[in-house]
Coordinates of C-alpha atoms in Angstrom, one line a residue:
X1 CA 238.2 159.6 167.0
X2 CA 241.2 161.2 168.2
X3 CA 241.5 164.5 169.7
X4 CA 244.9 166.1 169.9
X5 CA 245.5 169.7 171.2
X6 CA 249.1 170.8 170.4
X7 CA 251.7 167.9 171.6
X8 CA 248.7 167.0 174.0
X9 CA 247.0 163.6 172.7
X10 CA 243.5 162.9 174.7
X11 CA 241.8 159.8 175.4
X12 CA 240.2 157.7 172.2
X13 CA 236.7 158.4 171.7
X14 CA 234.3 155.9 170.0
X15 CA 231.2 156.8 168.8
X16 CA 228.4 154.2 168.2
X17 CA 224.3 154.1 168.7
X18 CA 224.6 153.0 172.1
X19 CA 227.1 156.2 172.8
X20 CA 230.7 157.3 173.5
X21 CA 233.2 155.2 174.6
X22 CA 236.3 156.9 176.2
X23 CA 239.2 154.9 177.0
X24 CA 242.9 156.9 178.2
X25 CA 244.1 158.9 180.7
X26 CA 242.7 162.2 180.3
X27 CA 246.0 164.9 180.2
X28 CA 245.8 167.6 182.9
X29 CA 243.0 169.9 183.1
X30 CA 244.7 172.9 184.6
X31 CA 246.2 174.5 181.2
X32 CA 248.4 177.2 181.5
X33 CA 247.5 180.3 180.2
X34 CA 248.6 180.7 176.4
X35 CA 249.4 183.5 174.0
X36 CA 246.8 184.7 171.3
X37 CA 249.6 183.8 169.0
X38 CA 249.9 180.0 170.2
X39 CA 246.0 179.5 169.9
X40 CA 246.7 180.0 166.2
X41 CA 249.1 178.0 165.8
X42 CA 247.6 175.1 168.0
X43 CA 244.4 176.0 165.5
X44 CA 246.3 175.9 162.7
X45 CA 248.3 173.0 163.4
X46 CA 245.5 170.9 164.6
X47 CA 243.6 172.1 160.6
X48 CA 247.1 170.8 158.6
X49 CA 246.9 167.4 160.4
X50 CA 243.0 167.0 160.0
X51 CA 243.0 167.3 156.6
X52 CA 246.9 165.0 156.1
X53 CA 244.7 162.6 158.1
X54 CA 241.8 162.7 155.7
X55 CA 244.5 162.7 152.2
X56 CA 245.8 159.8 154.4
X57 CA 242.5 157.8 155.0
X58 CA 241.2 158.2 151.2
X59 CA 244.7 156.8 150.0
X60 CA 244.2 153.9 152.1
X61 CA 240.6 153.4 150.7
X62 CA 238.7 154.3 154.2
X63 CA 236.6 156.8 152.4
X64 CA 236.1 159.0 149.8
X65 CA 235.4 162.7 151.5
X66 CA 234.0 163.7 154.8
X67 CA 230.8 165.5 155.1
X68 CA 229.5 167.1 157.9
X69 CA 226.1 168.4 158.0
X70 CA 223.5 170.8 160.3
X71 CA 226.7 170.7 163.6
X72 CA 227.0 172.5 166.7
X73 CA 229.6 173.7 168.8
X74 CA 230.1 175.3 172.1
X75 CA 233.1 176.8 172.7
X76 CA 234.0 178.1 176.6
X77 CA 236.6 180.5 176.5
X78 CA 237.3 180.4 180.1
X79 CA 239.7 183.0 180.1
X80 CA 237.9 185.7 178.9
X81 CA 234.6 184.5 180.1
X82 CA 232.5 184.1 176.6
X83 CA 230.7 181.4 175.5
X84 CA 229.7 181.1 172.2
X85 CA 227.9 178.8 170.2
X86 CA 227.8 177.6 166.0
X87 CA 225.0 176.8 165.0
X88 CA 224.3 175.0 160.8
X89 CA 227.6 173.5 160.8
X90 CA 228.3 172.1 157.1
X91 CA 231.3 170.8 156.0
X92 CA 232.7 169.0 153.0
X93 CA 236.2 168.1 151.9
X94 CA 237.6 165.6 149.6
X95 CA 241.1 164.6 148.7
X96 CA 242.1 164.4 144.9
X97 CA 242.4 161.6 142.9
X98 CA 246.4 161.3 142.9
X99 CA 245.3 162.1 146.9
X100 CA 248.3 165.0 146.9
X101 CA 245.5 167.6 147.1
X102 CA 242.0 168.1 148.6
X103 CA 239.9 170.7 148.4
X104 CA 235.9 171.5 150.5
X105 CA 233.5 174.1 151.1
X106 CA 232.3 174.8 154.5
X107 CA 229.6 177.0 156.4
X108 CA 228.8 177.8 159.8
X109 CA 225.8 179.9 161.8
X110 CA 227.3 182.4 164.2
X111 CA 225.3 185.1 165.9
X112 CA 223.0 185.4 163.6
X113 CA 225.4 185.5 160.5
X114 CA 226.3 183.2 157.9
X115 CA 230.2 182.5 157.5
X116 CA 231.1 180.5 154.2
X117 CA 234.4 179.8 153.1
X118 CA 236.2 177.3 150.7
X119 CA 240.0 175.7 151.6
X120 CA 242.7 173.9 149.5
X121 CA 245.6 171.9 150.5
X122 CA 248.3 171.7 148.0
X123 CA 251.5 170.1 148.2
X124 CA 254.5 169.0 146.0
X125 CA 256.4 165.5 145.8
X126 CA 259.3 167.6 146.4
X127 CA 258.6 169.9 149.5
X128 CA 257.5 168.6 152.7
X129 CA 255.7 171.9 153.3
X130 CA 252.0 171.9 152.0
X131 CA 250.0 174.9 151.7
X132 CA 246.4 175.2 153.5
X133 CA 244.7 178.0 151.1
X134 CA 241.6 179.1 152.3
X135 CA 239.0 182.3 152.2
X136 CA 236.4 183.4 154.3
X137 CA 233.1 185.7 153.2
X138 CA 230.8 187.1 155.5
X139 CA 233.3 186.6 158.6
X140 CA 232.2 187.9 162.2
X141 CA 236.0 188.3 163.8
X142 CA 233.3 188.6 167.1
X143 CA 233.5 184.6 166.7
X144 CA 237.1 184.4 167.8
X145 CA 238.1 187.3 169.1
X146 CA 236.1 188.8 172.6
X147 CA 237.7 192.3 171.7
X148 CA 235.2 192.9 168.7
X149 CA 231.9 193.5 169.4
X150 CA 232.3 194.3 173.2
X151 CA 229.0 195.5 174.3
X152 CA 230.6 197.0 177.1
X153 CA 233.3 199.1 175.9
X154 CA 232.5 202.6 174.6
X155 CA 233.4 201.8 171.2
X156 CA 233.4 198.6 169.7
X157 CA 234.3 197.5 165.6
X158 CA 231.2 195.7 164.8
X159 CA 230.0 193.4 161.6
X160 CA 231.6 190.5 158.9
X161 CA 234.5 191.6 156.7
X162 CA 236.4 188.9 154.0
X163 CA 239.7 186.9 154.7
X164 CA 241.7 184.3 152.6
X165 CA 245.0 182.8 154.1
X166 CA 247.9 180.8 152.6
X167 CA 249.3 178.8 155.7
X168 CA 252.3 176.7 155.2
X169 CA 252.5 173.1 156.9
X170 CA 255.5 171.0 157.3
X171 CA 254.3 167.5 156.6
X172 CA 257.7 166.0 158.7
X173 CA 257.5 167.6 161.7
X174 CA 253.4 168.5 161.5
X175 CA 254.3 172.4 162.5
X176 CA 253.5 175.8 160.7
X177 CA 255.9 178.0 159.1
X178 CA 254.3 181.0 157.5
X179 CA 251.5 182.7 157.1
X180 CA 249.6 185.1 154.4
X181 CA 246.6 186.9 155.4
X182 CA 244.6 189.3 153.3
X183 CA 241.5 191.3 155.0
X184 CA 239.0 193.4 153.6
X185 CA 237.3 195.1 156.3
X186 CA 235.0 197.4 154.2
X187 CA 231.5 196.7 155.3
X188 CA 232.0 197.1 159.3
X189 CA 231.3 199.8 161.5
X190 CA 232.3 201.5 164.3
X191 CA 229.3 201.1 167.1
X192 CA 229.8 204.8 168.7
X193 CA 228.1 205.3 172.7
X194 CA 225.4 206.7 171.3
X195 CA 224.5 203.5 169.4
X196 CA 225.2 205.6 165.9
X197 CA 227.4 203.6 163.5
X198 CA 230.2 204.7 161.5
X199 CA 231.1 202.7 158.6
X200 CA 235.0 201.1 157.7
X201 CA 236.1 200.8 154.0
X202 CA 239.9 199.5 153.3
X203 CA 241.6 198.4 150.9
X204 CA 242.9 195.0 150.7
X205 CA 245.3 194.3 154.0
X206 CA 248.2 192.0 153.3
X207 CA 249.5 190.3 156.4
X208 CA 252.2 188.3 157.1
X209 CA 252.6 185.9 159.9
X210 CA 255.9 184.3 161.4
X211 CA 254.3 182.1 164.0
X212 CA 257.4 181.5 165.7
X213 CA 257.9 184.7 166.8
X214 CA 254.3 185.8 166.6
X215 CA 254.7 188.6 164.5
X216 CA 252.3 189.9 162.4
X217 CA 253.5 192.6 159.6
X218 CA 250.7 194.2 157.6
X219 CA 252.3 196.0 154.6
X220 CA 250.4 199.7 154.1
X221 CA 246.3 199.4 153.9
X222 CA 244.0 202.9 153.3
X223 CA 241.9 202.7 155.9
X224 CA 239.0 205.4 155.8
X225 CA 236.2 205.6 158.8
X226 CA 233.9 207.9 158.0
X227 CA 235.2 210.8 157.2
X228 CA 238.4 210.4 158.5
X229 CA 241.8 208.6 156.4
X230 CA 244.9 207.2 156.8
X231 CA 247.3 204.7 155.4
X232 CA 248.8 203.1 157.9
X233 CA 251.0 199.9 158.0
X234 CA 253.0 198.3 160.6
X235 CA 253.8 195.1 163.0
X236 CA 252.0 193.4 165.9
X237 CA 253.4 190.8 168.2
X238 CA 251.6 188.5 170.1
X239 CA 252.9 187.6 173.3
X240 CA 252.1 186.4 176.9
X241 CA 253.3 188.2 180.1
X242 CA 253.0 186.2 183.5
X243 CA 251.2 189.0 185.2
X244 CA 248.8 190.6 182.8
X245 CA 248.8 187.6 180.4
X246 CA 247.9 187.8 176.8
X247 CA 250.0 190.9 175.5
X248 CA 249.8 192.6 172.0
X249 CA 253.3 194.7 171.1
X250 CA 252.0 197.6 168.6
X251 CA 254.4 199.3 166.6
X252 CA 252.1 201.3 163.4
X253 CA 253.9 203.9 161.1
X254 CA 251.0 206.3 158.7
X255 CA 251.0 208.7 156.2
X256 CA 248.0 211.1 154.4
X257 CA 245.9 211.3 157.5
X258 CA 242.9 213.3 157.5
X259 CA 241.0 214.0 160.8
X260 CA 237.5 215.6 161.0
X261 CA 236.8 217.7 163.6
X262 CA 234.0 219.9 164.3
X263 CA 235.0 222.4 162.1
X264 CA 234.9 219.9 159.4
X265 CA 237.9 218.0 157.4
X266 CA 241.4 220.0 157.6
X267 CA 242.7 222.0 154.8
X268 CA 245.9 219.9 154.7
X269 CA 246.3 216.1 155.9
X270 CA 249.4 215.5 158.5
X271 CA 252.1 213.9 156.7
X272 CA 253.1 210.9 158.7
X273 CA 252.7 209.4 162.2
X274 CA 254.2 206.8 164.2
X275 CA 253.1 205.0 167.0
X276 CA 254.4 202.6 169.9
X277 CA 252.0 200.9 172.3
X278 CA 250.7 198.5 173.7
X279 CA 248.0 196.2 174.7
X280 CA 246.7 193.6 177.9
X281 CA 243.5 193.1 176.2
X282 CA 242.1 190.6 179.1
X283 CA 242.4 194.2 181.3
X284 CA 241.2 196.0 178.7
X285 CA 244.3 198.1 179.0
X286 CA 246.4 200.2 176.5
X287 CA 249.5 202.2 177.3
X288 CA 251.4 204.4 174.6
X289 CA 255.2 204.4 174.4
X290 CA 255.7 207.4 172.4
X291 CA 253.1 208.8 169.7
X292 CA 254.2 211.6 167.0
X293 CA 252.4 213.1 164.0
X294 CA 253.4 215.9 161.7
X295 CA 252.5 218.0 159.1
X296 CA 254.8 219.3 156.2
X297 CA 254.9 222.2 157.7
X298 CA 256.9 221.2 160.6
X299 CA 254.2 221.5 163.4
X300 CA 253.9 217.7 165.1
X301 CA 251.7 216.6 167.6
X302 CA 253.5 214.5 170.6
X303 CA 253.0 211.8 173.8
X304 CA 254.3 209.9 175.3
X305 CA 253.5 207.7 178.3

């Protein structure tokens, strides 16, 4: 077995009935803190050659498909400080016949939920870039992300929502190009202080990623939470700054939003709103760079700071 973490190749690891086996020099443990952004694409770089590896084994007659069954994982996020562990692993993928595709199903146990999820490779005789293709039910974003489902923030977006991606992989030089995302976050809640839950419905969000820069740019989504609506669309960069580290650039344009207040919903919606900020969520910080909303009737609403 070879385990390979970006450019980073570790030790080979045998597995028999009498144990491991490592044999290598094991790379240097102190790694440097890394963008939200380059986990991704270490993730998703790290998927694309796993499954050329497996096309690559079949065509040479190793084996047919891999199967995985009942698996568990702990992973240490050191940085953040959260463990977490998967529990019912299952996994099963299988290269086609002409071995230019390969297609699986997969499951896994987190927290109580269920994730399932299916994934596709495709690729051309003619284009070195193959497409990873895959969609996720029942997804807990609480599995990857230590923002979402914070027990101790005052407000935290709790429960599974739906995901399919369309990654592209350049086969020559093993790297990502592009990414598609769609999200449906209809089923989650808000988890208020008072333990009261407010529920999330959306229409599908289509994202796409440029891993290079580490921009994400979701086109316009409805998002309604409880009784309050918007459409809002915009672009989020992932970066890393050497003080605060892991940094999200926010920049979120909106239009139609309705806001309860106590008095109930408001006789007319404000018309648009725009919104610069950003985020050090390993501080748990948020700063806004400017912040406007209006109405059609001229009156706006305005921060900045």
């Amino acid at each position: 077995m070879r385990v390979i973490e970006g450019q980073d190749q570790f030790p080979e690891l045998n597995i028999s009935a009498t144990g491991m086996d490592v044999r290598g020099i094991v790379p240097d443990p102190k790694l440097g803190i890394r963008s939200d952004n380059d986990w991704l694409v270490y993730n998703m770089e790290a998927a694309g050659n796993g499954i050329a590896g497996i096309i690559a084994q079949a065509k040479a007659g190793n084996f047919s498909k891999l199967v995985v069954r009942d698996g568990v994982l702990d992973m240490n996020d050191a940085l953040y400080g959260v463990f977490r562990t998967f529990r019912d692993i299952n996994l099963e993928i299988a290269p086609s016949a002409d071995a230019k595709s390969a297609s699986g199903s997969f499951s896994a146990g987190f927290n109580g939920t269920v994730m399932n999820g299916a994934v596709d490779w495709v690729s051309k005789d003619d284009d070195p870039v193959a497409r990873i293709q895959a969609s996720i039910t029942n997804f807990d974003p609480g599995a990857f992300s230590p923002m979402v489902g914070d027990k101790s923030a005052a407000a935290s977006v709790v429960g599974t929502m739906a995901v399919s991606m369309d990654i592209g992989f350049d086969t020559a030089s093993k790297k990502v190009t592009d990414g598609l995302f769609h999200m449906d976050l209809t089923g989650m809640d808000v988890k208020m202080p008072d333990n009261s839950y407010v529920p999330i419905v959306t229409s599908i969000a289509e994202v796409k990623w440029d891993p290079v820069a580490g921009q994400f740019t979701m086109a316009d989504t409805t998002v309604t939470v409880g009784t309050n609506s918007a459409v809002v669309g915009g672009t989020f960069v992932l970066g890393l700054d050497p003080q605060y580290g892991p940094i999200v650039s926010i920049a979120v344009t909106g239009r139609d939003i309705s806001l309860t207040s106590d008095l109930g919903p408001p006789e007319k919606p404000f018309s648009e709103m725009s919104l610069n900020a950003w985020s050090a969520p390993l501080y748990g910080a948020t700063g806004i760079d400017d912040f406007q909303i209006k109405k059609d009737d001229g009156s706006s609403i305005a921060a900045k700071g």
